[in-house]
mmCIF file of C-alpha atoms in Angstrom:
data_model
loop_
_atom_site.group_PDB
_atom_site.id
_atom_site.type_symbol
_atom_site.label_atom_id
_atom_site.label_comp_id
_atom_site.label_asym_id
_atom_site.label_seq_id
_atom_site.Cartn_x
_atom_site.Cartn_y
_atom_site.Cartn_z
ATOM 1 C CA MET A 17 -56.541 127.879 -57.953
ATOM 2 C CA GLN A 18 -53.331 125.906 -57.571
ATOM 3 C CA LEU A 19 -53.176 124.067 -54.247
ATOM 4 C CA SER A 20 -50.289 122.652 -52.252
ATOM 5 C CA ASP A 21 -49.883 118.923 -51.647
ATOM 6 C CA GLU A 22 -51.659 119.462 -48.307
ATOM 7 C CA GLY A 23 -54.756 120.836 -50.038
ATOM 8 C CA LEU A 24 -53.983 124.395 -48.911
ATOM 9 C CA ALA A 25 -54.581 127.524 -50.956
ATOM 10 C CA PRO A 26 -51.679 130.002 -51.296
ATOM 11 C CA GLY A 27 -53.191 132.257 -48.643
ATOM 12 C CA ALA A 28 -53.063 129.473 -46.062
ATOM 13 C CA LEU A 29 -49.516 128.295 -46.736
ATOM 14 C CA THR A 30 -48.040 130.971 -44.472
ATOM 15 C CA ARG A 31 -50.100 129.571 -41.580
ATOM 16 C CA ARG A 32 -48.447 126.174 -41.677
ATOM 17 C CA LEU A 33 -46.366 125.557 -38.575
ATOM 18 C CA LYS A 34 -43.147 123.599 -38.261
ATOM 19 C CA HIS A 35 -43.223 121.168 -35.360
ATOM 20 C CA ALA A 36 -40.247 120.160 -33.241
ATOM 21 C CA GLY A 37 -40.097 116.706 -34.788
ATOM 22 C CA ARG A 38 -39.710 115.601 -38.388
ATOM 23 C CA SER A 39 -42.742 115.598 -40.668
ATOM 24 C CA GLU A 40 -43.085 111.988 -41.773
ATOM 25 C CA GLY A 41 -45.526 109.120 -42.104
ATOM 26 C CA ASP A 42 -48.890 109.025 -43.805
ATOM 27 C CA ARG A 43 -50.457 112.461 -43.437
ATOM 28 C CA ILE A 44 -53.978 111.056 -43.533
ATOM 29 C CA GLU A 45 -54.524 107.614 -42.010
ATOM 30 C CA SER A 46 -57.897 105.897 -42.378
ATOM 31 C CA LEU A 47 -59.263 102.398 -41.953
ATOM 32 C CA ALA A 48 -62.685 100.881 -42.587
ATOM 33 C CA GLY A 49 -64.565 98.295 -40.555
ATOM 34 C CA PRO A 50 -68.013 96.859 -39.883
ATOM 35 C CA LEU A 51 -70.231 99.356 -38.063
ATOM 36 C CA ILE A 52 -71.514 98.590 -34.565
ATOM 37 C CA ARG A 53 -74.054 101.016 -33.094
ATOM 38 C CA ALA A 54 -75.907 100.907 -29.787
ATOM 39 C CA THR A 55 -77.559 103.157 -27.258
ATOM 40 C CA VAL A 56 -75.691 102.359 -24.057
ATOM 41 C CA ARG A 57 -76.203 103.150 -20.388
ATOM 42 C CA LEU A 58 -73.164 104.801 -18.826
ATOM 43 C CA GLU A 59 -73.133 104.239 -15.088
ATOM 44 C CA ALA A 60 -72.682 107.045 -12.581
ATOM 45 C CA GLY A 61 -69.756 107.165 -10.177
ATOM 46 C CA GLN A 62 -67.167 106.219 -12.783
ATOM 47 C CA SER A 63 -64.732 108.295 -14.762
ATOM 48 C CA LEU A 64 -65.887 109.075 -18.291
ATOM 49 C CA ALA A 65 -63.160 106.829 -19.676
ATOM 50 C CA ALA A 66 -64.145 103.883 -17.474
ATOM 51 C CA ALA A 67 -67.874 104.272 -18.141
ATOM 52 C CA VAL A 68 -67.481 104.375 -21.918
ATOM 53 C CA GLY A 69 -64.825 101.657 -21.796
ATOM 54 C CA ALA A 70 -67.179 99.259 -20.019
ATOM 55 C CA ALA A 71 -69.897 99.874 -22.605
ATOM 56 C CA ALA A 72 -67.491 99.486 -25.527
ATOM 57 C CA ALA A 73 -66.081 96.238 -24.153
ATOM 58 C CA GLY A 74 -69.557 94.736 -24.060
ATOM 59 C CA LEU A 75 -70.031 95.539 -27.736
ATOM 60 C CA GLY A 76 -66.578 94.522 -28.951
ATOM 61 C CA ILE A 77 -65.762 98.117 -29.964
ATOM 62 C CA THR A 78 -62.078 99.079 -30.003
ATOM 63 C CA ALA A 79 -62.412 102.375 -31.883
ATOM 64 C CA GLY A 80 -65.483 104.526 -31.760
ATOM 65 C CA ALA A 81 -67.360 107.776 -31.499
ATOM 66 C CA VAL A 82 -69.517 108.448 -28.462
ATOM 67 C CA THR A 83 -72.009 111.271 -28.011
ATOM 68 C CA LEU A 84 -71.936 112.607 -24.438
ATOM 69 C CA THR A 85 -74.514 115.370 -24.820
ATOM 70 C CA GLY A 86 -76.453 115.791 -21.577
ATOM 71 C CA ALA A 87 -73.841 114.145 -19.376
ATOM 72 C CA GLN A 88 -73.938 115.522 -15.821
ATOM 73 C CA LEU A 89 -70.366 115.745 -14.560
ATOM 74 C CA ASP A 90 -69.149 116.275 -11.012
ATOM 75 C CA PRO A 91 -66.310 116.639 -10.356
ATOM 76 C CA VAL A 92 -65.192 117.857 -13.747
ATOM 77 C CA ARG A 93 -61.700 118.716 -14.935
ATOM 78 C CA TYR A 94 -60.855 120.340 -18.232
ATOM 79 C CA VAL A 95 -58.207 122.319 -20.090
ATOM 80 C CA MET A 96 -58.192 124.954 -22.829
ATOM 81 C CA PRO A 97 -55.848 125.505 -25.785
ATOM 82 C CA THR A 98 -53.010 127.927 -25.124
ATOM 83 C CA TYR A 99 -49.604 128.977 -26.365
ATOM 84 C CA ALA A 100 -46.623 126.687 -25.909
ATOM 85 C CA ARG A 101 -44.307 127.249 -22.960
ATOM 86 C CA THR A 102 -41.263 125.736 -24.688
ATOM 87 C CA ARG A 103 -40.045 125.071 -28.220
ATOM 88 C CA GLU A 104 -40.962 121.407 -27.839
ATOM 89 C CA HIS A 105 -44.503 122.218 -28.950
ATOM 90 C CA VAL A 106 -46.222 124.700 -31.272
ATOM 91 C CA ALA A 107 -49.193 124.936 -28.879
ATOM 92 C CA TYR A 108 -50.148 123.453 -25.531
ATOM 93 C CA TYR A 109 -52.845 123.059 -22.883
ATOM 94 C CA SER A 110 -53.745 125.493 -20.129
ATOM 95 C CA ASP A 111 -53.490 124.575 -16.489
ATOM 96 C CA THR A 112 -56.341 122.314 -15.398
ATOM 97 C CA TYR A 113 -59.632 123.988 -14.548
ATOM 98 C CA ALA A 114 -61.410 122.490 -11.511
ATOM 99 C CA PRO A 115 -64.770 124.237 -10.986
ATOM 100 C CA GLU A 116 -66.345 123.908 -7.553
ATOM 101 C CA GLN A 117 -69.594 122.697 -9.062
ATOM 102 C CA GLY A 118 -70.120 120.271 -11.892
ATOM 103 C CA PHE A 119 -72.182 120.943 -14.998
ATOM 104 C CA ALA A 120 -74.052 119.220 -17.802
ATOM 105 C CA LEU A 121 -72.569 118.973 -21.277
ATOM 106 C CA GLU A 122 -74.676 120.821 -23.844
ATOM 107 C CA PHE A 123 -72.943 119.096 -26.742
ATOM 108 C CA ALA A 124 -70.010 116.711 -26.692
ATOM 109 C CA THR A 125 -68.471 113.951 -28.737
ATOM 110 C CA ALA A 126 -65.416 111.880 -27.997
ATOM 111 C CA THR A 127 -63.015 109.491 -29.646
ATOM 112 C CA PHE A 128 -62.894 106.168 -27.807
ATOM 113 C CA GLY A 129 -59.745 104.072 -27.817
ATOM 114 C CA PHE A 130 -56.920 102.896 -25.591
ATOM 115 C CA ARG A 131 -53.952 104.490 -23.854
ATOM 116 C CA GLU A 132 -51.356 102.435 -22.000
ATOM 117 C CA GLY A 133 -53.639 99.435 -22.281
ATOM 118 C CA GLY A 134 -56.686 101.026 -20.644
ATOM 119 C CA PRO A 135 -59.801 102.716 -22.068
ATOM 120 C CA PHE A 136 -59.346 106.371 -22.939
ATOM 121 C CA LEU A 137 -61.273 109.249 -24.509
ATOM 122 C CA HIS A 138 -60.369 112.378 -26.427
ATOM 123 C CA CYS A 139 -63.350 114.612 -25.670
ATOM 124 C CA HIS A 140 -64.209 118.161 -26.750
ATOM 125 C CA ALA A 141 -67.368 119.620 -25.276
ATOM 126 C CA LEU A 142 -69.669 122.606 -24.899
ATOM 127 C CA TRP A 143 -71.444 123.596 -21.666
ATOM 128 C CA ARG A 144 -72.894 126.615 -19.879
ATOM 129 C CA ASP A 145 -71.374 128.188 -16.810
ATOM 130 C CA ALA A 146 -73.329 129.458 -13.796
ATOM 131 C CA ALA A 147 -74.124 132.701 -15.638
ATOM 132 C CA GLY A 148 -75.508 130.818 -18.627
ATOM 133 C CA THR A 149 -72.549 131.621 -20.905
ATOM 134 C CA LEU A 150 -71.688 128.957 -23.468
ATOM 135 C CA CYS A 151 -68.187 127.598 -22.823
ATOM 136 C CA GLY A 152 -66.010 124.936 -24.405
ATOM 137 C CA GLY A 153 -62.912 122.905 -23.769
ATOM 138 C CA HIS A 154 -61.094 119.604 -23.585
ATOM 139 C CA ILE A 155 -62.545 117.323 -20.890
ATOM 140 C CA LEU A 156 -60.029 115.200 -18.969
ATOM 141 C CA PRO A 157 -61.628 111.728 -19.109
ATOM 142 C CA LEU A 158 -59.755 110.051 -16.252
ATOM 143 C CA ASP A 159 -60.384 112.854 -13.754
ATOM 144 C CA THR A 160 -63.986 113.690 -14.658
ATOM 145 C CA ILE A 161 -66.768 111.669 -13.025
ATOM 146 C CA LEU A 162 -70.216 110.928 -14.391
ATOM 147 C CA ALA A 163 -72.552 112.186 -11.667
ATOM 148 C CA GLU A 164 -75.741 110.628 -13.078
ATOM 149 C CA PRO A 165 -76.425 107.678 -15.393
ATOM 150 C CA LEU A 166 -76.480 108.635 -19.062
ATOM 151 C CA ARG A 167 -77.924 107.015 -22.151
ATOM 152 C CA ALA A 168 -75.425 107.657 -24.908
ATOM 153 C CA GLU A 169 -75.003 106.664 -28.551
ATOM 154 C CA LEU A 170 -71.824 104.676 -29.150
ATOM 155 C CA THR A 171 -70.812 103.807 -32.714
ATOM 156 C CA GLY A 172 -67.634 101.987 -33.581
ATOM 157 C CA THR A 173 -65.932 98.878 -34.871
ATOM 158 C CA GLY A 174 -63.831 95.953 -33.734
ATOM 159 C CA ALA A 175 -61.752 95.950 -36.918
ATOM 160 C CA VAL A 176 -59.776 99.029 -35.858
ATOM 161 C CA GLU A 177 -58.175 100.067 -32.577
ATOM 162 C CA MET A 178 -57.624 103.699 -31.776
ATOM 163 C CA ARG A 179 -54.374 103.616 -29.829
ATOM 164 C CA ALA A 180 -52.741 106.613 -28.149
ATOM 165 C CA GLU A 181 -49.002 106.669 -28.760
ATOM 166 C CA PHE A 182 -46.236 109.243 -28.555
ATOM 167 C CA ASP A 183 -46.015 111.189 -31.811
ATOM 168 C CA PRO A 184 -42.432 112.278 -32.530
ATOM 169 C CA GLU A 185 -43.531 115.070 -34.894
ATOM 170 C CA THR A 186 -45.790 117.006 -32.506
ATOM 171 C CA ARG A 187 -44.310 115.614 -29.235
ATOM 172 C CA PHE A 188 -47.809 114.779 -28.008
ATOM 173 C CA THR A 189 -49.438 111.440 -27.271
ATOM 174 C CA LEU A 190 -52.095 111.092 -29.970
ATOM 175 C CA PHE A 191 -54.683 108.590 -31.132
ATOM 176 C CA ARG A 192 -53.950 106.710 -34.365
ATOM 177 C CA PRO A 193 -55.913 103.883 -36.025
ATOM 178 C CA PHE A 194 -54.485 100.377 -36.211
ATOM 179 C CA ALA A 195 -56.050 97.305 -37.806
ATOM 180 C CA THR A 196 -56.878 94.639 -35.223
ATOM 181 C CA GLY A 197 -57.262 91.696 -37.595
ATOM 182 C CA ARG A 198 -60.282 90.584 -35.558
ATOM 183 C CA ALA A 199 -62.868 91.649 -38.150
ATOM 184 C CA PRO A 200 -62.947 92.332 -41.894
ATOM 185 C CA ALA A 201 -61.167 95.555 -42.838
ATOM 186 C CA THR A 202 -64.163 96.660 -44.870
ATOM 187 C CA GLY A 203 -67.448 98.229 -43.885
ATOM 188 C CA ARG A 204 -69.417 101.432 -43.407
ATOM 189 C CA PHE A 205 -67.472 102.804 -40.421
ATOM 190 C CA ILE A 206 -64.365 104.861 -41.214
ATOM 191 C CA THR A 207 -61.808 105.763 -38.540
ATOM 192 C CA ALA A 208 -59.335 108.484 -39.524
ATOM 193 C CA HIS A 209 -56.452 110.561 -38.166
ATOM 194 C CA ILE A 210 -55.230 113.727 -39.900
ATOM 195 C CA ARG A 211 -51.722 115.019 -39.257
ATOM 196 C CA PRO A 212 -50.509 118.652 -39.054
ATOM 197 C CA ASN A 213 -50.697 121.110 -41.941
ATOM 198 C CA GLU A 214 -53.228 119.158 -43.995
ATOM 199 C CA ASP A 215 -56.283 121.219 -44.866
ATOM 200 C CA PHE A 216 -59.069 120.065 -42.557
ATOM 201 C CA VAL A 217 -61.982 120.157 -45.021
ATOM 202 C CA THR A 218 -60.223 118.685 -48.032
ATOM 203 C CA ALA A 219 -58.657 115.996 -45.843
ATOM 204 C CA VAL A 220 -62.178 114.805 -44.961
ATOM 205 C CA GLU A 221 -63.001 114.786 -48.673
ATOM 206 C CA ARG A 222 -59.873 112.789 -49.470
ATOM 207 C CA ILE A 223 -60.817 110.229 -46.815
ATOM 208 C CA ALA A 224 -64.255 109.906 -48.372
ATOM 209 C CA GLN A 225 -62.755 109.509 -51.836
ATOM 210 C CA ARG A 226 -60.295 106.882 -50.602
ATOM 211 C CA HIS A 227 -63.153 104.769 -49.272
ATOM 212 C CA GLY A 228 -65.544 105.333 -52.165
ATOM 213 C CA ILE A 229 -68.009 107.409 -50.158
ATOM 214 C CA SER A 230 -70.369 109.601 -52.177
ATOM 215 C CA LYS A 231 -72.853 110.049 -49.343
ATOM 216 C CA GLY A 232 -72.055 110.007 -45.638
ATOM 217 C CA ARG A 233 -72.030 111.804 -42.334
ATOM 218 C CA THR A 234 -69.494 112.505 -39.628
ATOM 219 C CA LEU A 235 -70.210 110.782 -36.326
ATOM 220 C CA SER A 236 -67.509 112.721 -34.490
ATOM 221 C CA GLY A 237 -64.890 115.243 -35.495
ATOM 222 C CA ILE A 238 -62.461 116.773 -33.023
ATOM 223 C CA GLY A 239 -59.000 118.276 -33.300
ATOM 224 C CA SER A 240 -57.334 121.633 -33.856
ATOM 225 C CA THR A 241 -56.494 124.047 -36.653
ATOM 226 C CA VAL A 242 -54.014 126.922 -36.984
ATOM 227 C CA GLY A 243 -56.508 129.620 -36.107
ATOM 228 C CA ALA A 244 -59.397 129.396 -38.547
ATOM 229 C CA VAL A 245 -61.052 130.918 -41.588
ATOM 230 C CA PHE A 246 -64.805 130.424 -41.997
ATOM 231 C CA GLU A 247 -66.903 130.533 -45.156
ATOM 232 C CA ASP A 248 -68.638 133.728 -44.012
ATOM 233 C CA GLY A 249 -65.277 135.504 -43.837
ATOM 234 C CA THR A 250 -64.812 135.265 -40.061
ATOM 235 C CA VAL A 251 -61.141 134.828 -39.152
ATOM 236 C CA VAL A 252 -59.767 133.526 -35.857
ATOM 237 C CA GLU A 253 -56.220 134.839 -35.537
ATOM 238 C CA ALA A 254 -55.156 133.052 -32.340
ATOM 239 C CA ILE A 255 -53.090 130.020 -33.344
ATOM 240 C CA PRO A 256 -53.937 127.580 -30.528
ATOM 241 C CA THR A 257 -57.440 126.200 -31.026
ATOM 242 C CA GLU A 258 -59.587 123.174 -30.436
ATOM 243 C CA LEU A 259 -62.507 122.269 -32.660
ATOM 244 C CA LEU A 260 -65.668 120.248 -32.377
ATOM 245 C CA VAL A 261 -67.709 119.287 -35.442
ATOM 246 C CA THR A 262 -71.417 119.575 -34.645
ATOM 247 C CA ASP A 263 -72.670 118.530 -38.071
ATOM 248 C CA GLY A 264 -70.910 117.008 -41.042
ATOM 249 C CA ARG A 265 -72.367 115.816 -44.337
ATOM 250 C CA ILE A 266 -70.667 114.298 -47.352
ATOM 251 C CA THR A 267 -72.241 114.550 -50.780
ATOM 252 C CA SER A 268 -70.697 114.499 -54.236
ATOM 253 C CA HIS A 269 -70.173 116.741 -57.254
ATOM 254 C CA ALA A 270 -71.626 115.831 -60.611
ATOM 255 C CA ASP A 271 -68.215 114.342 -61.434
ATOM 256 C CA GLY A 272 -68.450 112.064 -58.387
ATOM 257 C CA ALA A 273 -65.859 113.876 -56.256
ATOM 258 C CA PRO A 274 -66.841 113.994 -52.552
ATOM 259 C CA VAL A 275 -67.826 117.322 -50.988
ATOM 260 C CA ALA A 276 -67.665 117.814 -47.218
ATOM 261 C CA ASP A 277 -70.041 120.307 -45.613
ATOM 262 C CA LEU A 278 -68.909 120.774 -42.006
ATOM 263 C CA THR A 279 -70.195 122.956 -39.184
ATOM 264 C CA MET A 280 -67.994 123.342 -36.138
ATOM 265 C CA PHE A 281 -67.349 125.236 -32.941
ATOM 266 C CA LEU A 282 -63.825 126.543 -32.472
ATOM 267 C CA ILE A 283 -62.368 127.373 -29.046
ATOM 268 C CA ASP A 284 -59.365 129.692 -29.163
ATOM 269 C CA ALA A 285 -56.588 130.518 -26.705
ATOM 270 C CA HIS A 286 -58.691 133.293 -25.170
ATOM 271 C CA GLY A 287 -61.615 130.977 -24.451
ATOM 272 C CA ARG A 288 -63.713 132.525 -27.218
ATOM 273 C CA LEU A 289 -66.125 130.341 -29.164
ATOM 274 C CA THR A 290 -66.756 130.736 -32.882
ATOM 275 C CA ARG A 291 -69.320 128.707 -34.797
ATOM 276 C CA GLY A 292 -69.450 128.305 -38.547
ATOM 277 C CA ARG A 293 -68.476 126.365 -41.633
ATOM 278 C CA PRO A 294 -64.695 126.138 -42.119
ATOM 279 C CA ALA A 295 -63.539 127.383 -45.498
ATOM 280 C CA ARG A 296 -62.079 124.825 -47.863
ATOM 281 C CA ASN A 297 -58.295 124.997 -48.476
ATOM 282 C CA LEU A 298 -57.728 127.601 -45.727
ATOM 283 C CA ASN A 299 -57.568 125.621 -42.467
ATOM 284 C CA PRO A 300 -54.368 123.664 -41.846
ATOM 285 C CA VAL A 301 -54.555 121.167 -38.994
ATOM 286 C CA LEU A 302 -52.541 122.299 -35.959
ATOM 287 C CA ILE A 303 -51.814 119.120 -33.950
ATOM 288 C CA CYS A 304 -54.219 116.503 -35.282
ATOM 289 C CA ALA A 305 -57.830 115.791 -36.147
ATOM 290 C CA GLU A 306 -59.819 112.617 -35.551
ATOM 291 C CA ILE A 307 -62.787 111.915 -37.802
ATOM 292 C CA PHE A 308 -65.325 109.100 -37.784
ATOM 293 C CA ILE A 309 -67.474 108.769 -40.906
ATOM 294 C CA GLU A 310 -70.504 106.600 -41.561
ATOM 295 C CA ASP A 311 -70.749 105.563 -45.219
ATOM 296 C CA LEU A 312 -74.332 106.070 -46.435
ATOM 297 C CA THR A 313 -73.580 105.639 -50.138
ATOM 298 C CA ASP A 314 -76.000 102.743 -50.664
ATOM 299 C CA ARG A 315 -78.634 103.961 -48.211
#
């Protein structure tokens, strides 16, 4: 099969979307750094961003992945993916949901970094509503409060800073990795940003290859794709989506080429959840994807 430069098969090329801004810059950005891992106590009564920011500051982490599974939130504010209202964007966010009662996150990971100089999170999560239905969405980290203390796993580095800046291509403010110069730019922790129209699965494999990873795991993977095609043949037609990787493993072919085996939940514009393994070469990134990988090659 002949693939495009973005790692897309012919059948996926028609699903690429043209954004309002020019397509430029490195399409896959990734930086390595020494890995810092700790189980941290997130204090109640703070916003999610402030609670994680305080823990990260104590560890010297400036880019990281945090697992928020089990977090009890109240109040909670979140949005869902939806269609764009203007031509400035190819997709957008819904109005903010503000449920009367909080809830606990059944599964959630977040990218930790900085926006306008303060701690910030990009968090996709799963939870159950009052009827017990599994739901998903994008948690607003400055407006959502941790109602009870939480012990969470925080993994990151001080060699890289995830910094949210305006992206002229997508017209969104997005996280990107920048070297801090405060620690060696080598190590087992990989911070990566994937731009639009790159195939999601093969982009992860290219990141692994770039950093010499033949065995590894994803610590967090969140972002969006243009609808989705899964390995079992399931197709999500709605363009606006958000995704959350629940399990990601990197192994290698006999020839040494990395192979990414990802399982994810996808939330579409209708609020529907789909779980499965995204098909290789058939899932162009919509807005962006953020991936954190732990290199286990020598372990």
